[in-house]
Short mmCIF file of C-alpha atoms in Angstrom, two decimals:
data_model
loop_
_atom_site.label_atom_id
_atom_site.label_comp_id
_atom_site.label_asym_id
_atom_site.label_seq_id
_atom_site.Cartn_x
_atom_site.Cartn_y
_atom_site.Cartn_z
CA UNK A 1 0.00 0.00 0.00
CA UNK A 2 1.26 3.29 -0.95
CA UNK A 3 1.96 5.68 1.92
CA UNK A 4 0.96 9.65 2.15
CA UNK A 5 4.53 10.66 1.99
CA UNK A 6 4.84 8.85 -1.30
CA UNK A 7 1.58 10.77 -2.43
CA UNK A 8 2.20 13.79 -1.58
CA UNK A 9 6.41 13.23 -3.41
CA UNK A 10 4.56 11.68 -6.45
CA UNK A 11 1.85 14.96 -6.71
CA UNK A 12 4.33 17.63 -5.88
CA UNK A 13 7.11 15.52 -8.31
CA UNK A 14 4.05 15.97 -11.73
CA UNK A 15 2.90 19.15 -10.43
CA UNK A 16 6.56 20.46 -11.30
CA UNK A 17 6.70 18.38 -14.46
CA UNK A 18 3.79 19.45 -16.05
CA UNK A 19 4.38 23.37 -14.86
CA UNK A 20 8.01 23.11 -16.81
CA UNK A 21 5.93 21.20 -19.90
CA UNK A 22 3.41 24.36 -20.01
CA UNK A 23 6.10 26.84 -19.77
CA UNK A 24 8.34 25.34 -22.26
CA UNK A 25 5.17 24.62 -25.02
CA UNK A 26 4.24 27.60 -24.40
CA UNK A 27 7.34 29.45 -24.70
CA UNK A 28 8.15 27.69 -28.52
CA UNK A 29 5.57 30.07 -29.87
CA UNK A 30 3.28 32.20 -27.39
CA UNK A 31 1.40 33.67 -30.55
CA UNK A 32 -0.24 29.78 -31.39
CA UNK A 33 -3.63 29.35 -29.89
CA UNK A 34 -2.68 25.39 -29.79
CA UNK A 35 0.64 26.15 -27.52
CA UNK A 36 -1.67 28.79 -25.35
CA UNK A 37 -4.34 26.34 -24.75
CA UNK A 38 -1.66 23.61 -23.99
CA UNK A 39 0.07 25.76 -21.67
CA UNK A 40 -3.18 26.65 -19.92
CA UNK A 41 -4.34 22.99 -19.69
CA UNK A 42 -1.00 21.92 -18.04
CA UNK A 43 -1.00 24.84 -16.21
CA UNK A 44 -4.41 24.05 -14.37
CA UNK A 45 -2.94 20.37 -13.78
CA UNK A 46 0.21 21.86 -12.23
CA UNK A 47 -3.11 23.33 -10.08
CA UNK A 48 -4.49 20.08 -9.63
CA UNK A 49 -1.67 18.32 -8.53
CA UNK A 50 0.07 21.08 -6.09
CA UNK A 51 -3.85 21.28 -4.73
CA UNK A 52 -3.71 17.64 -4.11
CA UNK A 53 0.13 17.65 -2.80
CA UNK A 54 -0.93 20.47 -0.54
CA UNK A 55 -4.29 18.58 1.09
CA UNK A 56 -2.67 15.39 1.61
CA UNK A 57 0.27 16.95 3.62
CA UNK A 58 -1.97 19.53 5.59
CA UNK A 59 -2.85 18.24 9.08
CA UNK A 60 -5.34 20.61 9.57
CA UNK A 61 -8.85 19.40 7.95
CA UNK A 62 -10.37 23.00 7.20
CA UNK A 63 -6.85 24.08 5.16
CA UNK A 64 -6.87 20.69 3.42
CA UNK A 65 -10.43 21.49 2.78
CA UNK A 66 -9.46 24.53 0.90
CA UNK A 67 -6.74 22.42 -0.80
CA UNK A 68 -8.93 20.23 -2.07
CA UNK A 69 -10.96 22.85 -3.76
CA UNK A 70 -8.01 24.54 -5.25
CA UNK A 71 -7.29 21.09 -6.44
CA UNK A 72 -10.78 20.40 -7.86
CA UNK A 73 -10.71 23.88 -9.54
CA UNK A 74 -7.53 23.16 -11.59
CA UNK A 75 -9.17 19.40 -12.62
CA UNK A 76 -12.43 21.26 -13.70
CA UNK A 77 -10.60 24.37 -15.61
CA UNK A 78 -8.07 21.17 -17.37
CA UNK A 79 -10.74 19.21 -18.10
CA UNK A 80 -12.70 21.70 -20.19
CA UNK A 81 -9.81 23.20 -21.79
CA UNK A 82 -8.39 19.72 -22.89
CA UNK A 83 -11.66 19.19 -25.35
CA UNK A 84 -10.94 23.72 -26.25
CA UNK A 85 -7.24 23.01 -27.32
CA UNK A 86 -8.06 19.11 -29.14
CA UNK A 87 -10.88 20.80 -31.22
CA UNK A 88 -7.89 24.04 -32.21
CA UNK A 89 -5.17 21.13 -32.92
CA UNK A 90 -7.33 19.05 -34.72
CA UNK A 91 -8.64 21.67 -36.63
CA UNK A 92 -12.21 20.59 -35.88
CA UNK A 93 -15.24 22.31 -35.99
CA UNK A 94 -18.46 21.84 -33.74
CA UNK A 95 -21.48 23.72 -32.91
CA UNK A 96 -19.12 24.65 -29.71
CA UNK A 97 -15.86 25.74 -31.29
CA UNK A 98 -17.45 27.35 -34.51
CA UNK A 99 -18.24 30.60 -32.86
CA UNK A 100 -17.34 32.52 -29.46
CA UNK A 101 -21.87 31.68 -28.80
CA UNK A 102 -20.43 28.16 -28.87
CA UNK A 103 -17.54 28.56 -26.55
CA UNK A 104 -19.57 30.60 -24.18
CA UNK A 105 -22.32 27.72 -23.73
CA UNK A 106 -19.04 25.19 -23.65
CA UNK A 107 -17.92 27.42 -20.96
CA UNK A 108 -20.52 28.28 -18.64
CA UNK A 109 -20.87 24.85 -16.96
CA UNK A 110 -17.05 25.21 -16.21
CA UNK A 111 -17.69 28.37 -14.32
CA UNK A 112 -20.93 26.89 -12.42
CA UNK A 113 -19.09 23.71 -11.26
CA UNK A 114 -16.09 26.49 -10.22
CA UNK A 115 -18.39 29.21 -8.60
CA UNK A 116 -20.19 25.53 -7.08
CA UNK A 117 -16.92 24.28 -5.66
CA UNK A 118 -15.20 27.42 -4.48
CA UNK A 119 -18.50 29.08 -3.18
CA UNK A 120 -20.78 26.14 -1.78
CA UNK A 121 -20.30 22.74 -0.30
CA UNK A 122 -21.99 21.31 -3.16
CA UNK A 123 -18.90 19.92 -4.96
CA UNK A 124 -16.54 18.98 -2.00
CA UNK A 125 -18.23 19.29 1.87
CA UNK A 126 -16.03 17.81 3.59
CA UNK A 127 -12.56 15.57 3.46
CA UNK A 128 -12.94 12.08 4.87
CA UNK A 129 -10.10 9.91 5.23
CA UNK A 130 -10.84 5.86 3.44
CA UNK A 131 -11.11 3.01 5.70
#
């Protein structure tokens, strides 16, 4: 079984990883929608995973709490931008990425679940530990 030190070393170890992929993507050409969307998604996962890092080592359960959110934040802003930068790199147009109307209705359940999680205990209430 895998022990919180090695969860919190394996979270902080990606978070960096995937902060140094954004930056360098990004940095090739910071004009190119594709490279500003990939930045952004990795970006938000360097958010997820420092989040996660960050709740698992915090021994107080009201800061992890807060962790957690940060965490959940960065997964909800990746996930959404993932399926923004595939349709730009793919060159592939959908009722959501033909028009900024599209993007905006692709968009707005992103901000809900965000306003949701950061304002309300409707996303995360409360951390409880398995067993």
């Amino acid at each position: 079984m895998i022990n919180t030190t090695s969860i919190v070393t394996i979270s902080f170890i990606a978070a960096v990883i995937k902060l140094l992929l954004a930056i360098y993507v990004f940095n090739t050409n910071r004009k190119a929608k594709t490279n500003i969307l990939f930045g952004l998604v990795f970006f938000f996962q360097f958010i997820w995973d420092l989040g996660k890092g960050l709740m698992w080592l915090s021994d107080i359960e009201s800061t992890a709490l807060i962790y957690g959110k940060i965490s959940y934040v960065g997964y909800i802003l990746s996930v959404f931008l993932f399926a923004h930068f595939c349709w730009v790199y793919l060159n592939r147009k959908n009722f959501f990425s033909k028009s900024k109307l599209g993007l905006t209705i692709w968009y707005t359940p992103m901000i809900v679940l965000i306003i949701g999680t950061i304002a309300t205990d409707l996303v995360i209430a409360s951390l409880n530990a398995p067993g």
